[in-house]
PDB file of C-alpha atoms and ligand atoms in Angstrom:
ATOM      1  CA  MET A   1      87.756  97.331  71.894  1.00  0.00           C
ATOM      2  CA  PRO A   2      87.813  96.274  75.527  1.00  0.00           C
ATOM      3  CA  ASP A   3      89.776  93.159  76.446  1.00  0.00           C
ATOM      4  CA  THR A   4      87.918  90.551  78.445  1.00  0.00           C
ATOM      5  CA  PHE A   5      89.589  88.013  80.727  1.00  0.00           C
ATOM      6  CA  SER A   6      88.088  85.131  82.617  1.00  0.00           C
ATOM      7  CA  THR A   7      89.633  83.684  85.754  1.00  0.00           C
ATOM      8  CA  ALA A   8      88.674  80.461  87.515  1.00  0.00           C
ATOM      9  CA  GLY A   9      89.899  81.293  91.018  1.00  0.00           C
ATOM     10  CA  PRO A  10      91.562  83.954  93.174  1.00  0.00           C
ATOM     11  CA  GLN A  11      95.087  82.923  92.236  1.00  0.00           C
ATOM     12  CA  GLU A  12      94.308  83.435  88.561  1.00  0.00           C
ATOM     13  CA  THR A  13      92.987  86.931  89.266  1.00  0.00           C
ATOM     14  CA  ALA A  14      96.176  87.724  91.170  1.00  0.00           C
ATOM     15  CA  ALA A  15      98.221  86.321  88.285  1.00  0.00           C
ATOM     16  CA  LEU A  16      96.392  88.640  85.882  1.00  0.00           C
ATOM     17  CA  GLY A  17      97.350  91.578  88.094  1.00  0.00           C
ATOM     18  CA  ARG A  18     100.983  90.399  88.179  1.00  0.00           C
ATOM     19  CA  ARG A  19     101.019  90.290  84.408  1.00  0.00           C
ATOM     20  CA  PHE A  20      99.601  93.793  83.959  1.00  0.00           C
ATOM     21  CA  ALA A  21     101.916  95.306  86.565  1.00  0.00           C
ATOM     22  CA  ALA A  22     104.462  95.596  83.773  1.00  0.00           C
ATOM     23  CA  ASP A  23     102.231  98.231  82.090  1.00  0.00           C
ATOM     24  CA  ALA A  24     102.150 100.595  85.055  1.00  0.00           C
ATOM     25  CA  ARG A  25     103.805 103.992  84.683  1.00  0.00           C
ATOM     26  CA  PRO A  26     104.378 106.703  87.315  1.00  0.00           C
ATOM     27  CA  GLY A  27     101.221 108.745  87.805  1.00  0.00           C
ATOM     28  CA  ASP A  28      98.856 106.119  86.405  1.00  0.00           C
ATOM     29  CA  VAL A  29      95.407 105.779  87.924  1.00  0.00           C
ATOM     30  CA  TRP A  30      93.618 102.475  87.468  1.00  0.00           C
ATOM     31  CA  ALA A  31      89.952 102.305  88.443  1.00  0.00           C
ATOM     32  CA  LEU A  32      88.543  98.974  89.632  1.00  0.00           C
ATOM     33  CA  ALA A  33      84.779  98.552  89.600  1.00  0.00           C
ATOM     34  CA  GLY A  34      82.588  95.627  90.558  1.00  0.00           C
ATOM     35  CA  ASP A  35      80.618  94.124  93.416  1.00  0.00           C
ATOM     36  CA  LEU A  36      81.965  92.941  96.741  1.00  0.00           C
ATOM     37  CA  GLY A  37      83.800  89.675  96.236  1.00  0.00           C
ATOM     38  CA  ALA A  38      84.396  90.265  92.558  1.00  0.00           C
ATOM     39  CA  GLY A  39      88.172  90.017  92.991  1.00  0.00           C
ATOM     40  CA  LYS A  40      89.372  93.622  92.979  1.00  0.00           C
ATOM     41  CA  THR A  41      91.593  93.219  96.029  1.00  0.00           C
ATOM     42  CA  HIS A  42      93.132  90.000  94.672  1.00  0.00           C
ATOM     43  CA  PHE A  43      93.963  91.876  91.486  1.00  0.00           C
ATOM     44  CA  VAL A  44      95.642  94.635  93.524  1.00  0.00           C
ATOM     45  CA  GLN A  45      97.590  91.953  95.378  1.00  0.00           C
ATOM     46  CA  GLY A  46      98.883  90.597  92.086  1.00  0.00           C
ATOM     47  CA  ILE A  47      99.854  94.028  90.800  1.00  0.00           C
ATOM     48  CA  ALA A  48     101.773  94.815  93.995  1.00  0.00           C
ATOM     49  CA  ASP A  49     103.555  91.451  93.709  1.00  0.00           C
ATOM     50  CA  GLY A  50     104.347  92.114  90.090  1.00  0.00           C
ATOM     51  CA  LEU A  51     105.908  95.454  90.944  1.00  0.00           C
ATOM     52  CA  GLY A  52     107.971  93.838  93.666  1.00  0.00           C
ATOM     53  CA  ALA A  53     106.328  95.839  96.449  1.00  0.00           C
ATOM     54  CA  ALA A  54     106.659  94.455  99.933  1.00  0.00           C
ATOM     55  CA  GLY A  55     103.918  93.336 102.256  1.00  0.00           C
ATOM     56  CA  PRO A  56     100.501  91.769 102.043  1.00  0.00           C
ATOM     57  CA  VAL A  57      97.733  93.710 100.352  1.00  0.00           C
ATOM     58  CA  THR A  58      94.525  93.876 102.298  1.00  0.00           C
ATOM     59  CA  SER A  59      91.453  95.948 101.659  1.00  0.00           C
ATOM     60  CA  PRO A  60      91.993  99.481 102.977  1.00  0.00           C
ATOM     61  CA  THR A  61      88.709  99.404 104.862  1.00  0.00           C
ATOM     62  CA  PHE A  62      89.909 101.219 107.952  1.00  0.00           C
ATOM     63  CA  THR A  63      92.995 103.097 106.841  1.00  0.00           C
ATOM     64  CA  LEU A  64      91.321 104.250 103.593  1.00  0.00           C
ATOM     65  CA  VAL A  65      94.571 104.363 101.668  1.00  0.00           C
ATOM     66  CA  HIS A  66      97.390 101.839 101.804  1.00  0.00           C
ATOM     67  CA  GLU A  67     100.834 102.518 100.415  1.00  0.00           C
ATOM     68  CA  TYR A  68     103.216  99.823  99.210  1.00  0.00           C
ATOM     69  CA  HIS A  69     106.816 100.782  98.691  1.00  0.00           C
ATOM     70  CA  GLY A  70     110.011  98.999  97.747  1.00  0.00           C
ATOM     71  CA  GLY A  71     108.961  97.904  94.282  1.00  0.00           C
ATOM     72  CA  ARG A  72     109.513  99.338  90.816  1.00  0.00           C
ATOM     73  CA  LEU A  73     106.829 101.953  91.589  1.00  0.00           C
ATOM     74  CA  PRO A  74     104.993 102.833  94.789  1.00  0.00           C
ATOM     75  CA  VAL A  75     101.396 101.627  94.905  1.00  0.00           C
ATOM     76  CA  PHE A  76      98.661 103.777  96.429  1.00  0.00           C
ATOM     77  CA  HIS A  77      95.615 101.634  97.100  1.00  0.00           C
ATOM     78  CA  PHE A  78      92.318 103.435  97.710  1.00  0.00           C
ATOM     79  CA  ASP A  79      88.925 101.901  98.359  1.00  0.00           C
ATOM     80  CA  PHE A  80      85.955 104.255  98.025  1.00  0.00           C
ATOM     81  CA  TYR A  81      83.487 101.703  99.391  1.00  0.00           C
ATOM     82  CA  ARG A  82      82.980 103.340 102.785  1.00  0.00           C
ATOM     83  CA  LEU A  83      83.426 106.931 101.707  1.00  0.00           C
ATOM     84  CA  GLU A  84      80.398 109.190 101.477  1.00  0.00           C
ATOM     85  CA  SER A  85      81.622 111.936  99.213  1.00  0.00           C
ATOM     86  CA  ALA A  86      84.401 112.953  96.861  1.00  0.00           C
ATOM     87  CA  SER A  87      85.500 115.594  99.366  1.00  0.00           C
ATOM     88  CA  GLU A  88      86.440 112.808 101.782  1.00  0.00           C
ATOM     89  CA  VAL A  89      88.717 111.398  99.101  1.00  0.00           C
ATOM     90  CA  LEU A  90      90.285 114.803  98.520  1.00  0.00           C
ATOM     91  CA  ALA A  91      90.894 115.131 102.258  1.00  0.00           C
ATOM     92  CA  LEU A  92      93.036 111.979 102.116  1.00  0.00           C
ATOM     93  CA  GLY A  93      95.493 113.829  99.900  1.00  0.00           C
ATOM     94  CA  TRP A  94      94.142 112.409  96.659  1.00  0.00           C
ATOM     95  CA  GLU A  95      95.587 115.117  94.421  1.00  0.00           C
ATOM     96  CA  GLU A  96      99.038 114.890  95.967  1.00  0.00           C
ATOM     97  CA  TYR A  97      99.063 111.124  95.496  1.00  0.00           C
ATOM     98  CA  ILE A  98      98.131 111.229  91.859  1.00  0.00           C
ATOM     99  CA  ASP A  99      99.976 114.411  90.825  1.00  0.00           C
ATOM    100  CA  GLU A 100     103.126 114.121  92.912  1.00  0.00           C
ATOM    101  CA  GLY A 101     103.300 110.554  94.167  1.00  0.00           C
ATOM    102  CA  GLY A 102     105.053 109.118  91.124  1.00  0.00           C
ATOM    103  CA  GLY A 103     103.291 105.839  91.661  1.00  0.00           C
ATOM    104  CA  LEU A 104     100.434 103.672  90.524  1.00  0.00           C
ATOM    105  CA  THR A 105      97.122 104.593  92.145  1.00  0.00           C
ATOM    106  CA  LEU A 106      94.623 101.742  92.322  1.00  0.00           C
ATOM    107  CA  VAL A 107      91.059 102.570  93.287  1.00  0.00           C
ATOM    108  CA  GLU A 108      88.456 100.034  94.349  1.00  0.00           C
ATOM    109  CA  TRP A 109      84.850 101.246  93.877  1.00  0.00           C
ATOM    110  CA  ALA A 110      86.196 104.069  91.720  1.00  0.00           C
ATOM    111  CA  ASP A 111      82.819 104.387  89.991  1.00  0.00           C
ATOM    112  CA  LYS A 112      81.376 105.992  93.144  1.00  0.00           C
ATOM    113  CA  PHE A 113      83.179 109.262  92.459  1.00  0.00           C
ATOM    114  CA  PRO A 114      84.106 109.280  88.779  1.00  0.00           C
ATOM    115  CA  ALA A 115      84.404 113.072  88.638  1.00  0.00           C
ATOM    116  CA  ILE A 116      87.670 113.125  90.581  1.00  0.00           C
ATOM    117  CA  LEU A 117      89.408 110.558  88.384  1.00  0.00           C
ATOM    118  CA  PRO A 118      91.923 112.152  86.021  1.00  0.00           C
ATOM    119  CA  PRO A 119      91.710 111.938  82.234  1.00  0.00           C
ATOM    120  CA  GLY A 120      93.408 108.768  81.068  1.00  0.00           C
ATOM    121  CA  THR A 121      92.218 106.676  83.993  1.00  0.00           C
ATOM    122  CA  ARG A 122      92.281 103.032  82.970  1.00  0.00           C
ATOM    123  CA  TRP A 123      89.157 101.071  83.862  1.00  0.00           C
ATOM    124  CA  TRP A 124      88.947  97.439  84.944  1.00  0.00           C
ATOM    125  CA  ARG A 125      85.428  96.086  85.480  1.00  0.00           C
ATOM    126  CA  PHE A 126      84.988  92.920  87.548  1.00  0.00           C
ATOM    127  CA  GLU A 127      81.949  90.690  87.209  1.00  0.00           C
ATOM    128  CA  ILE A 128      81.028  87.619  89.234  1.00  0.00           C
ATOM    129  CA  GLY A 129      80.236  84.531  87.152  1.00  0.00           C
ATOM    130  CA  GLY A 130      79.085  81.148  88.348  1.00  0.00           C
ATOM    131  CA  GLY A 131      81.072  79.696  91.264  1.00  0.00           C
ATOM    132  CA  ASP A 132      84.641  80.947  91.225  1.00  0.00           C
ATOM    133  CA  VAL A 133      84.532  82.419  87.762  1.00  0.00           C
ATOM    134  CA  ARG A 134      85.230  86.126  87.429  1.00  0.00           C
ATOM    135  CA  ARG A 135      85.109  88.180  84.266  1.00  0.00           C
ATOM    136  CA  ILE A 136      87.423  91.164  84.044  1.00  0.00           C
ATOM    137  CA  VAL A 137      86.804  93.705  81.307  1.00  0.00           C
ATOM    138  CA  ALA A 138      89.643  96.126  80.643  1.00  0.00           C
ATOM    139  CA  ASP A 139      89.033  99.327  78.696  1.00  0.00           C
TER     140      ASP A 139
HETATM  141  P1  ADP B   1      86.701  92.545  96.184  1.00  0.00           P
HETATM  142  O1  ADP B   1      87.931  93.327  96.529  1.00  0.00           O
HETATM  143  O2  ADP B   1      86.240  92.773  94.765  1.00  0.00           O
HETATM  144  O3  ADP B   1      85.597  92.707  97.168  1.00  0.00           O
HETATM  145  P2  ADP B   1      88.307  90.253  96.961  1.00  0.00           P
HETATM  146  O4  ADP B   1      89.462  90.103  96.031  1.00  0.00           O
HETATM  147  O5  ADP B   1      88.541  90.846  98.292  1.00  0.00           O
HETATM  148  O6  ADP B   1      87.102  90.998  96.179  1.00  0.00           O
HETATM  149  O7  ADP B   1      87.620  88.865  97.248  1.00  0.00           O
HETATM  150  C1  ADP B   1      87.189  88.004  96.261  1.00  0.00           C
HETATM  151  C2  ADP B   1      86.583  86.808  96.943  1.00  0.00           C
HETATM  152  O8  ADP B   1      86.088  85.900  95.958  1.00  0.00           O
HETATM  153  C3  ADP B   1      87.587  86.040  97.779  1.00  0.00           C
HETATM  154  O9  ADP B   1      86.894  85.435  98.855  1.00  0.00           O
HETATM  155  C4  ADP B   1      88.085  84.981  96.793  1.00  0.00           C
HETATM  156  O10 ADP B   1      88.564  83.820  97.421  1.00  0.00           O
HETATM  157  C5  ADP B   1      86.830  84.693  96.006  1.00  0.00           C
HETATM  158  N1  ADP B   1      87.058  84.275  94.631  1.00  0.00           N
HETATM  159  C6  ADP B   1      86.531  83.181  94.046  1.00  0.00           C
HETATM  160  N2  ADP B   1      86.858  83.093  92.760  1.00  0.00           N
HETATM  161  C7  ADP B   1      87.638  84.173  92.499  1.00  0.00           C
HETATM  162  C8  ADP B   1      88.292  84.638  91.315  1.00  0.00           C
HETATM  163  N3  ADP B   1      88.191  83.996  90.126  1.00  0.00           N
HETATM  164  N4  ADP B   1      89.006  85.767  91.412  1.00  0.00           N
HETATM  165  C9  ADP B   1      89.084  86.452  92.578  1.00  0.00           C
HETATM  166  N5  ADP B   1      88.489  86.072  93.727  1.00  0.00           N
HETATM  167  C10 ADP B   1      87.762  84.937  93.690  1.00  0.00           C
HETATM  168 MG1   MG B   2      88.256  94.808  97.935  1.00  0.00          MG
END
């Protein structure tokens, strides 16, 4: 049964991420799906906070992958939004990150290239409700 959460604003979505940071284990891949503005990056922000990683989390629009160190686990933050093919993801060192990085890999727009996600990937689906309401469905 999927778990469904509802948040009423960006800080609540970040707080949800902070709470679930405790579940993260080295090598985990968490896939975040949902439209622009659905709250994926705020969730990542909360997870990074929860792990104690340093620095602000912004969308990796230009750098394509952001790394956050200094917390309980490193965070590798990918965003597939602007990528055209799975081979572009592989060229970023995808396999090294997930197989050897020993961190938590978070992937916005992961549903664009589902074939490269490893077995056991945990899905979080973000939906925009009325106003500031967001629904987050966790597999
Ligand atoms: P995404 O990464 O999915 O594109 P962001 O987290 O970058 O989304 O942005 C979400 C936008 O929606 C921000 O402008 C934020 O202020 C707004 N927002 C409104 N309500 C919420 C909510 N409940 N959770 C997250 N963001 C919200
Ligand atoms: Mg984003």
